[in-house]
Amino acid sequence: MTSETPVHYRIIPSQPAAHLFEVTCTVAEPDPAGQLFSLPTWIPGSYMIREFARNIVRIEAHAGGDVPGESTARAVSVEKLDKATWRCAPVRGPLTLRYEVYAWDLSVRAAHLDDTHAYFNGTSVFLRAHGQDDSPCTVDIQRPAGPAYTDWRVGTALPRAGAEPWGFGTYRAADYDELVDHPVEIADFAHASFEAGGIPHDIVVYGRQNADLERLARDLKRICETHIQLFGELPPMERYVFLVMAVGEGYGGLEHRASCSLMCRRADLPQAGLGTITDEYRTFLGLCSHEYFHTWNVKRIKPEAFLPYDLSREAYTRQLWAFEGITSYYDDLGLARSGLIDAENYLELLGQTATRVWRGAGRFKQSVADSSFDAWTKFYRQDESAPNNIVSYYTKGSVIALALDMTIRRATGGERSLDDVVRTLWQRYGRAGQGVPEGGVERVAAEVAGSDLSEFFEHYLYGTEDPPLADLLADVGIDFTVRAADNAADLGGKPGKATADEIARRGTLGVRSGADNGGARLLNVFDGGAAQAAGLSAGDLVIAVNGIRAAKDNLEKLISSYPPGTNVTVHAFRRDELMSVEVTLQPPPLDTCVYTLKTNADESTAARREAWLGPAAPTT
Ligand SMILES: [Zn+2]
């Protein structure tokens, strides 16, 4: 089979049991000096070098088009140049590369294949033909052989070029960048659809589940329409697809230009007859809201450093606070504005986010701008020291977005807000196809606020201070308070249950632990805490406190039964060596955040709150 496009791919989930895709790439006019091919080392949206090419297990080339099953009579030699790049010997006329890709990464970032489904991102399976990045390409997605796969369908936002709706066959992309920005789910999946912004939206759900997809479609429609209303329009696209993998345990999402890949627990999906929104379903809706907001913010409004993407190496920017933090701010705000959750519910989510920030002393060491820049080696490669040494540009970025929103509202007497900032970013950069220069978001914010915000960004974005949430939130009649956690399971966002007296009598160790080997494995040992002062480290296995056996289940209880200031003896193994340390327990830190509605807010305060949590004002 030959193709009319300069680059043509064929992919077949050829050996589901061995998790192998067979892929061919035919280049009509290869480089006469020897055609180069390479696979990306990272996937946009997930800022870590992942070396996808390590999963290419066999590769060969022949002169001529892609003829399935034909022998490679005119074999062309292929030389590997580096971890991700191959060069074919010079040939005249079409050149076809044939290779196999091992796909056993059940995540939204790579590729996964077994006899229940085939899922892939183009960055994992489609080698890039150098010099042809801007050429249109086609991809023929083929059904695996055998009766087990007759019910499989193809779910993707890739535009069809001959394939029937949901069918195997030929799809197309305008260039390589587009080709790898449409993940593909192939399975006997469940499906629901709705319309938003005049565009069909599909929900494709792979996995064993029994969810009420009609309910999900209704709720997602409201979220999508809320975001469309904020920006004033949906970027041009034929359709949008939510690709969902429902599994036992797992969570994640990745944004694309006209779709997103989501992984959730099947219990997160709405069950039939569910009248309310459970915490789990609320989390899932927040994830959908987040990825959909990215359709504008990062997929089109993007840092200059991503234009174009260089997928061969890290792309550095200090702006991820804006692309992930502002998106994280609007994901839950979108649930409130769409009316899916009430104000109290929203404040709980806001409090949980702030709590995640307040529990990390690393926020005093690393600025959010630096966290963004170092995402590749720090945020995405967290170890046991993360709470002490780094800050999340997601959570603190969203706290900064909230503070910025309130700051702009205050500066303009409620005339303007962060909504105007993201709309301006869309109009000036996203819609125009221009990258946002470093510092560009800050400049737009200052322009919208009509005032100098350099101190704001100096302190909270480039510095390590906590934004003054209590002061700012008072404008909308909300109290921001920080208290001690009730226990290790306390996520924040709600008033505490423990009395001041109970808290005062509770000693703490300053650790996070997990069950392991009959003891309590220390996962993190917090800076400034009692355990660290006594010489305990992450990785240590605590087995006893004052001679009483300790495990994950009872460690906290044992410790909190002693008041702060008490010395206790802790027995722990470090590797295979038993150690005994004296620990002086400390009072519980104030690290748990709560937002509450002031009951006595005056009329203008209530109006400001309504303007914030209500639907976004239409674009002017
Ligand atoms: Zn995101």
XYZ file of C-alpha atoms and ligand atoms in Angstrom:
621
model
C 0.000 0.000 0.000
C 1.374 3.383 -0.895
C 0.101 6.679 0.268
C -0.246 10.095 -1.252
C 1.068 11.877 1.806
C 4.821 12.432 2.203
C 4.837 10.328 5.371
C 2.596 7.352 5.976
C 2.352 5.199 9.084
C 0.677 1.887 9.701
C 0.164 0.609 13.235
C -1.236 -2.724 14.293
C -1.527 -4.128 17.815
C 0.013 -7.237 16.349
C 0.853 -9.259 19.450
C -1.378 -8.239 22.361
C -0.119 -11.062 24.589
C 3.478 -9.960 24.057
C 2.464 -6.271 24.293
C 3.948 -5.512 20.899
C 2.745 -3.031 18.317
C 4.061 -3.390 14.796
C 4.572 -0.034 13.151
C 5.743 1.022 9.715
C 6.713 4.464 8.555
C 7.012 5.108 4.831
C 8.718 8.246 3.617
C 7.969 9.027 -0.032
C 11.083 11.108 -0.623
C 13.720 10.239 1.938
C 16.764 12.391 2.541
C 19.242 11.382 -0.210
C 22.034 11.625 2.345
C 20.383 8.995 4.531
C 17.027 9.472 6.249
C 17.084 10.138 9.990
C 14.325 8.963 12.314
C 13.925 9.583 16.012
C 11.418 9.088 18.777
C 10.612 11.855 21.295
C 12.241 11.633 24.702
C 9.267 13.303 26.411
C 5.571 13.880 25.885
C 4.159 17.418 26.092
C 2.346 18.018 29.362
C 4.562 15.648 31.325
C 7.891 17.335 31.883
C 10.264 14.445 32.297
C 12.711 12.724 29.973
C 11.229 9.273 29.513
C 13.353 7.793 26.711
C 10.417 6.260 24.855
C 12.803 4.788 22.277
C 13.986 2.199 24.771
C 10.755 0.349 23.971
C 11.628 -0.103 20.314
C 12.678 -3.731 20.262
C 13.307 -4.422 16.609
C 13.832 -2.189 13.624
C 14.547 -2.763 9.947
C 14.132 -0.853 6.694
C 13.554 -1.589 3.054
C 13.356 0.400 -0.122
C 9.879 0.755 -1.539
C 6.443 1.248 -0.075
C 4.785 -0.437 2.845
C 3.594 -3.849 1.685
C 2.302 -5.862 4.645
C 3.741 -9.334 4.805
C 6.163 -8.835 1.941
C 9.732 -9.887 2.435
C 12.341 -7.189 2.783
C 14.015 -8.093 -0.497
C 15.553 -4.675 -0.877
C 16.732 -4.330 2.663
C 18.271 -1.017 3.645
C 20.725 -0.880 6.492
C 19.732 1.026 9.638
C 22.326 2.469 11.959
C 21.549 3.631 15.488
C 23.168 6.994 16.203
C 22.098 7.684 19.762
C 19.482 6.613 22.317
C 16.604 7.820 20.177
C 17.885 8.275 16.618
C 18.419 5.975 13.618
C 19.804 6.648 10.154
C 18.935 4.617 7.087
C 21.398 4.124 4.254
C 20.716 6.442 1.295
C 17.980 5.210 -1.057
C 16.091 6.694 -3.975
C 12.318 6.618 -3.857
C 10.115 5.477 -1.000
C 11.720 4.128 2.159
C 9.852 2.025 4.688
C 10.941 1.523 8.259
C 9.348 -1.369 10.114
C 9.700 -1.740 13.860
C 8.102 -3.166 16.973
C 7.229 -1.232 20.095
C 6.889 -2.856 23.487
C 3.856 -1.328 25.206
C 3.312 -2.189 28.834
C 3.022 1.147 30.627
C -0.510 1.570 31.956
C -0.495 5.341 32.224
C -1.749 8.303 30.238
C 1.789 9.087 29.073
C 2.927 6.124 27.017
C 1.467 3.003 25.422
C -0.237 -0.110 26.736
C -1.366 -3.238 24.937
C -2.921 -6.494 26.029
C -5.891 -8.554 24.928
C -8.344 -6.103 26.550
C -7.228 -2.950 24.747
C -4.582 -1.055 22.853
C -3.745 2.470 23.965
C -1.001 4.655 22.614
C 0.355 8.160 22.437
C 2.058 8.972 19.147
C 5.188 9.993 21.053
C 5.621 6.344 22.052
C 5.032 4.724 18.670
C 5.557 7.073 15.725
C 9.157 7.705 14.740
C 9.667 11.208 13.421
C 11.133 11.427 9.934
C 13.622 14.277 10.198
C 13.080 17.070 7.714
C 9.456 16.054 7.275
C 8.073 17.504 10.513
C 5.798 19.899 8.667
C 4.616 17.373 6.095
C 1.076 16.045 6.258
C 0.901 12.411 7.233
C -1.589 9.585 7.303
C -1.832 6.659 9.664
C -3.546 3.391 8.965
C -4.747 1.901 12.244
C -5.323 -1.825 11.783
C -7.285 -4.389 13.751
C -5.293 -7.269 15.217
C -5.986 -10.659 13.661
C -8.281 -13.061 15.489
C -11.855 -13.420 16.678
C -11.125 -11.847 20.076
C -10.867 -8.401 18.563
C -13.943 -8.153 16.362
C -15.685 -5.800 18.832
C -12.757 -3.426 19.136
C -13.312 0.146 18.006
C -11.012 3.115 17.611
C -11.459 6.151 19.870
C -9.370 9.190 18.993
C -9.663 12.838 17.993
C -7.346 12.192 15.026
C -9.277 13.342 11.951
C -10.506 10.461 9.792
C -9.245 10.063 6.238
C -11.224 7.110 5.053
C -11.881 5.286 8.314
C -15.530 5.003 9.342
C -16.524 6.740 12.596
C -14.983 4.669 15.446
C -13.490 2.428 12.769
C -10.136 0.994 11.853
C -8.609 2.501 8.735
C -6.886 5.682 7.711
C -6.570 8.831 9.786
C -4.607 11.978 9.000
C -2.631 14.767 10.611
C -1.383 18.065 9.211
C 2.108 17.502 10.603
C 4.074 15.410 13.085
C 3.171 17.723 15.961
C -0.509 17.037 15.381
C 0.038 13.324 14.776
C 1.461 12.820 18.261
C -1.114 15.057 19.956
C -4.057 12.676 19.524
C -3.848 9.617 21.772
C -5.718 6.532 20.581
C -7.774 4.057 22.611
C -8.719 0.825 20.869
C -11.046 -1.531 22.710
C -14.606 -2.683 23.086
C -15.163 0.504 25.079
C -18.250 2.204 26.494
C -19.241 5.524 25.034
C -21.398 8.573 25.673
C -21.585 11.929 23.972
C -22.822 15.470 24.358
C -22.489 18.777 22.614
C -20.754 21.875 23.940
C -19.768 25.024 22.094
C -21.491 23.651 19.008
C -18.977 20.788 18.830
C -19.589 17.075 19.495
C -17.860 15.813 22.631
C -17.321 12.086 23.147
C -16.515 10.147 26.296
C -14.760 6.846 25.672
C -14.401 4.584 28.704
C -12.144 1.541 28.637
C -12.104 -0.913 31.541
C -14.457 -2.964 33.650
C -16.962 -0.514 35.010
C -20.649 -0.010 35.338
C -20.873 3.754 35.464
C -23.777 6.021 34.659
C -22.209 7.583 31.577
C -25.309 9.627 30.761
C -24.939 11.334 34.119
C -21.249 11.885 33.442
C -22.075 13.385 30.044
C -24.578 15.803 31.610
C -22.098 16.925 34.255
C -19.175 17.244 31.838
C -21.303 19.321 29.497
C -21.839 21.871 32.261
C -18.121 22.013 33.032
C -17.148 22.373 29.378
C -19.705 25.114 28.820
C -18.433 26.976 31.891
C -14.899 27.033 30.484
C -16.104 27.910 26.978
C -18.047 30.817 28.438
C -14.974 32.044 30.281
C -12.817 32.144 27.149
C -15.693 33.197 24.926
C -15.135 30.416 22.420
C -13.809 26.915 21.958
C -10.687 26.794 19.790
C -11.454 25.471 16.296
C -11.767 21.667 16.283
C -13.989 19.040 14.712
C -14.722 17.251 17.981
C -13.369 16.738 21.454
C -12.787 13.332 23.065
C -12.357 12.351 26.721
C -10.423 9.054 26.702
C -10.918 7.384 30.072
C -9.174 4.288 31.418
C -11.100 2.971 34.436
C -8.895 0.764 36.609
C -8.752 -0.564 40.169
C -6.110 1.868 41.361
C -4.724 4.746 39.366
C -5.106 8.429 38.741
C -3.819 10.813 36.136
C -4.609 12.992 33.201
C -2.865 14.429 30.182
C -4.115 17.239 27.985
C -4.117 17.310 24.198
C -5.381 19.759 21.596
C -8.738 18.070 21.010
C -8.811 15.332 23.606
C -7.449 14.278 26.937
C -6.368 10.966 28.398
C -7.643 10.224 31.873
C -7.012 7.404 34.266
C -9.241 6.924 37.279
C -10.433 4.278 39.693
C -13.653 2.729 38.494
C -15.144 3.739 41.859
C -14.513 7.396 40.939
C -17.079 7.217 38.138
C -20.731 7.981 38.949
C -22.751 4.880 39.725
C -26.321 4.477 38.507
C -28.805 6.134 40.826
C -26.183 8.319 42.439
C -27.997 11.473 43.480
C -25.149 13.388 45.041
C -21.560 13.970 44.075
C -19.281 11.755 46.151
C -15.793 12.966 47.063
C -14.355 10.479 44.563
C -16.600 11.624 41.728
C -15.886 15.247 42.611
C -12.175 14.504 42.262
C -12.745 12.898 38.869
C -14.825 15.851 37.657
C -12.055 18.157 38.861
C -9.571 16.154 36.764
C -11.790 16.395 33.673
C -12.227 20.120 34.305
C -8.465 20.537 34.619
C -7.626 18.784 31.362
C -10.389 20.574 29.483
C -9.146 23.970 30.698
C -5.771 23.019 29.208
C -7.452 23.014 25.776
C -6.782 26.751 25.965
C -4.176 27.116 28.681
C -0.994 25.286 27.572
C -2.271 23.593 24.426
C -2.766 26.943 22.693
C -1.695 29.616 25.159
C 1.794 28.185 25.573
C 5.226 29.320 26.637
C 7.562 30.457 23.881
C 9.819 27.600 24.960
C 7.191 25.133 23.655
C 6.868 26.730 20.236
C 7.765 24.535 18.589
C 8.233 21.641 20.995
C 11.715 20.196 20.899
C 10.931 16.682 22.046
C 14.553 15.605 21.959
C 15.495 17.481 25.129
C 14.139 19.447 28.076
C 12.240 22.657 27.292
C 12.814 25.085 30.147
C 10.304 27.672 31.306
C 9.588 29.443 34.595
C 5.937 29.724 33.624
C 4.465 26.342 34.570
C 2.919 28.033 37.620
C 0.654 29.814 35.114
C -0.024 26.827 32.880
C -0.534 24.326 35.692
C -1.271 26.605 38.660
C -3.880 28.779 36.951
C -5.369 25.622 35.408
C -5.484 23.995 38.845
C -7.221 27.091 40.195
C -9.875 27.049 37.490
C -10.484 23.291 37.579
C -12.299 23.356 40.917
C -13.609 26.902 40.410
C -15.234 25.562 37.232
C -17.112 22.962 39.305
C -18.454 25.733 41.552
C -19.305 28.095 38.703
C -21.116 25.368 36.809
C -23.256 24.756 39.888
C -22.103 21.139 40.287
C -20.808 21.863 43.773
C -21.884 24.542 46.234
C -19.714 27.234 47.797
C -19.028 25.218 50.936
C -17.935 22.239 48.886
C -15.691 24.447 46.816
C -14.092 25.981 49.879
C -13.318 22.488 51.134
C -11.393 21.761 47.916
C -9.630 25.103 48.164
C -8.671 24.310 51.754
C -7.310 20.899 50.808
C -5.123 22.477 48.123
C -3.766 25.085 50.544
C -3.128 22.333 53.088
C -0.962 20.455 50.611
C 1.074 23.639 50.201
C 1.295 24.445 53.921
C 2.515 20.921 54.743
C 5.725 21.333 52.792
C 8.581 23.322 54.262
C 10.184 23.052 50.820
C 8.095 26.060 49.834
C 10.501 28.194 51.868
C 13.492 26.841 49.906
C 12.281 26.763 46.334
C 10.230 29.393 44.543
C 7.406 28.357 42.272
C 9.260 29.882 39.313
C 12.278 27.703 40.099
C 10.074 24.658 40.642
C 8.733 25.221 37.161
C 12.201 25.562 35.656
C 13.458 22.433 37.427
C 10.306 20.369 36.817
C 12.383 17.917 34.786
C 14.737 16.899 37.541
C 12.845 17.799 40.710
C 9.045 17.970 40.593
C 8.799 15.009 38.215
C 11.498 13.035 39.985
C 10.506 13.420 43.583
C 12.193 11.435 46.279
C 11.743 11.193 50.040
C 13.091 14.738 50.486
C 10.469 16.416 48.278
C 8.312 17.921 51.080
C 11.446 19.490 52.593
C 13.153 20.696 49.443
C 10.703 21.529 46.679
C 7.345 23.216 46.129
C 4.638 22.184 43.696
C 3.891 24.656 40.917
C 0.452 23.024 40.751
C -0.696 23.583 44.310
C 1.234 26.719 45.212
C 0.676 27.935 41.653
C -3.066 27.643 42.238
C -2.759 29.456 45.586
C -0.904 32.250 43.759
C -3.653 32.292 41.101
C -6.291 32.684 43.828
C -4.313 35.479 45.485
C -3.756 37.147 42.113
C -7.473 36.934 41.305
C -8.341 38.597 44.622
C -5.593 41.200 44.154
C -6.899 42.203 40.720
C -10.489 42.320 41.984
C -9.391 44.563 44.840
C -7.275 46.831 42.614
C -10.101 47.355 40.137
C -13.006 47.581 42.553
C -14.334 44.285 41.212
C -14.332 45.514 37.614
C -11.732 42.998 36.469
C -10.332 39.676 37.581
C -8.124 36.745 36.645
C -10.853 35.859 34.121
C -9.759 38.906 32.125
C -6.143 37.793 32.335
C -6.780 34.338 30.875
C -9.096 35.806 28.226
C -6.443 38.337 27.227
C -3.835 35.571 27.104
C -6.136 33.588 24.839
C -6.812 36.495 22.515
C -3.283 37.853 22.388
C -1.271 34.640 22.337
C -3.404 31.510 22.075
C -5.682 32.486 19.236
C -2.830 34.267 17.466
C -0.561 31.222 17.689
C 2.087 33.267 19.503
C 4.154 31.891 22.369
C 3.930 33.635 25.725
C 7.345 35.136 26.514
C 8.841 34.583 29.955
C 7.168 37.093 32.281
C 4.327 37.556 29.789
C 1.592 36.367 32.132
C 2.766 38.771 34.812
C 2.691 41.675 32.355
C -0.840 40.848 31.224
C -1.934 40.585 34.867
C -0.492 44.036 35.643
C -2.158 45.454 32.560
C -5.539 44.002 33.576
C -5.109 45.184 37.174
C -4.035 48.626 35.944
C -1.353 48.612 38.627
C 2.198 47.516 39.302
C 2.182 43.896 40.483
C 5.941 43.424 40.491
C 6.079 43.169 44.278
C 3.338 40.554 44.275
C 5.298 38.351 41.871
C 8.625 39.117 43.550
C 7.318 37.848 46.879
C 5.114 34.915 45.945
C 6.306 33.683 42.557
C 10.042 34.416 42.507
C 10.253 34.505 46.300
C 9.095 31.935 48.814
C 6.512 33.821 50.840
C 2.995 32.588 51.434
C 0.426 34.886 49.809
C -1.667 36.822 52.382
C -4.800 34.732 51.890
C -6.543 35.814 55.098
C -6.312 39.461 54.129
C -7.300 38.947 50.479
C -10.172 36.529 51.084
C -11.772 38.907 53.568
C -12.887 40.906 50.513
C -15.237 38.085 49.541
C -16.372 37.319 53.077
C -14.228 34.268 53.639
C -12.064 33.477 56.649
C -8.777 31.719 56.027
C -7.381 29.936 59.065
C -4.602 27.458 59.695
C -4.935 24.835 62.418
C -3.295 21.630 63.608
C -4.298 18.409 61.846
C -6.705 16.096 63.677
C -4.659 13.104 62.551
C -2.661 11.805 59.597
C -5.844 11.238 57.582
C -6.912 14.889 57.923
C -6.733 16.463 54.451
C -7.818 19.901 55.627
C -10.551 22.049 54.154
C -12.908 21.527 57.092
C -12.925 22.729 60.703
C -10.982 20.381 62.966
C -12.658 17.942 65.343
C -10.042 18.021 68.095
C -10.366 20.578 70.902
C -7.545 23.011 71.685
C -6.909 21.057 74.861
C -6.642 17.751 73.006
C -4.225 19.273 70.523
C -2.060 20.734 73.272
C -1.664 17.258 74.798
C -0.634 15.561 71.570
C 2.995 14.961 70.740
C 4.180 14.483 67.170
C 7.102 12.822 65.449
C 7.123 14.867 62.236
C 6.970 11.982 59.772
C 4.779 10.351 57.180
C 4.835 6.575 57.285
C 3.569 3.546 55.437
C 3.002 -0.082 56.352
C 5.957 -2.331 55.644
C 7.346 -5.573 57.003
C 5.240 -5.453 60.147
C 6.543 -2.021 61.109
C 6.069 1.599 60.092
C 8.315 2.607 57.213
C 9.202 6.307 57.373
C 8.378 7.735 53.944
C 9.203 11.353 54.750
C 10.952 12.862 57.752
C 10.021 16.517 57.904
C 12.525 19.322 58.371
C 12.376 20.752 61.871
C 10.417 17.784 63.234
C 11.167 15.611 66.267
C 12.215 12.533 64.291
C 14.767 14.432 62.226
C 16.243 16.068 65.334
C 16.680 12.596 66.850
C 18.430 11.224 63.778
C 15.664 9.179 62.177
C 15.585 9.145 58.375
C 13.249 8.354 55.548
C 13.546 4.640 54.854
C 13.950 3.680 58.504
C 11.583 0.957 59.708
C 10.170 1.917 63.106
C 9.292 -1.187 65.118
C 8.745 0.055 68.694
C 8.010 3.150 70.779
C 8.949 2.916 74.470
C 9.133 -0.853 74.125
C 5.695 -1.223 72.549
C 5.506 -2.698 69.097
C 4.787 -0.056 66.475
C 3.245 -0.484 63.051
C 1.753 1.848 60.503
C -1.679 1.436 62.139
C -0.710 2.450 65.641
C 2.428 4.613 65.334
C 0.525 7.864 65.357
C -1.669 6.750 68.247
C 1.323 5.648 70.303
C 3.133 8.914 69.736
C 0.152 11.212 70.233
C -0.631 9.590 73.600
C 2.398 11.468 74.981
C 2.379 15.242 75.371
C 4.879 17.454 73.537
C 8.232 17.618 75.319
C 8.134 13.929 76.321
C 11.214 11.853 75.541
C 10.364 8.491 74.018
C 12.627 5.678 72.901
C 12.155 4.632 69.314
C 13.538 1.377 67.954
C 14.021 1.257 64.232
C 15.912 -0.651 61.586
C 18.050 1.261 59.124
C 18.722 -1.311 56.436
C 19.505 -4.396 58.576
C 20.896 -2.502 61.551
C 18.819 -1.994 64.673
C 19.047 1.447 66.227
C 17.560 3.026 69.295
C 17.032 6.781 69.526
C 15.602 9.184 72.077
C 13.013 11.435 70.513
C 11.685 14.601 72.143
C 8.133 14.920 70.874
C 6.931 18.206 69.471
C 3.555 19.966 69.409
C 1.533 19.469 66.211
C 2.413 22.022 63.526
C -0.185 24.461 62.225
C -0.331 23.126 58.681
C -3.990 22.445 57.939
C -5.939 25.118 56.076
C -9.614 25.961 56.251
C -11.699 28.518 54.400
C -15.068 29.351 55.934
C -17.883 31.593 54.816
C -18.309 34.551 57.136
C -21.916 34.485 58.240
C -22.163 38.238 58.785
C -20.885 39.416 55.386
C -22.406 42.722 54.307
C -24.205 43.171 51.003
C -21.249 44.388 48.961
C -19.042 41.600 50.289
C -21.691 39.054 49.382
C -21.950 40.587 45.914
C -18.181 40.282 45.443
C -18.352 36.644 46.502
C -21.175 36.020 44.053
C -19.210 37.685 41.243
C -16.275 35.392 41.989
C -18.099 32.082 42.377
C -20.879 32.780 39.924
C -20.652 32.211 36.195
C -17.894 34.181 34.473
C -19.043 37.414 32.888
C -19.368 37.063 29.131
C -16.498 38.326 27.020
C -16.747 42.012 26.203
Zn -2.340 20.107 34.094
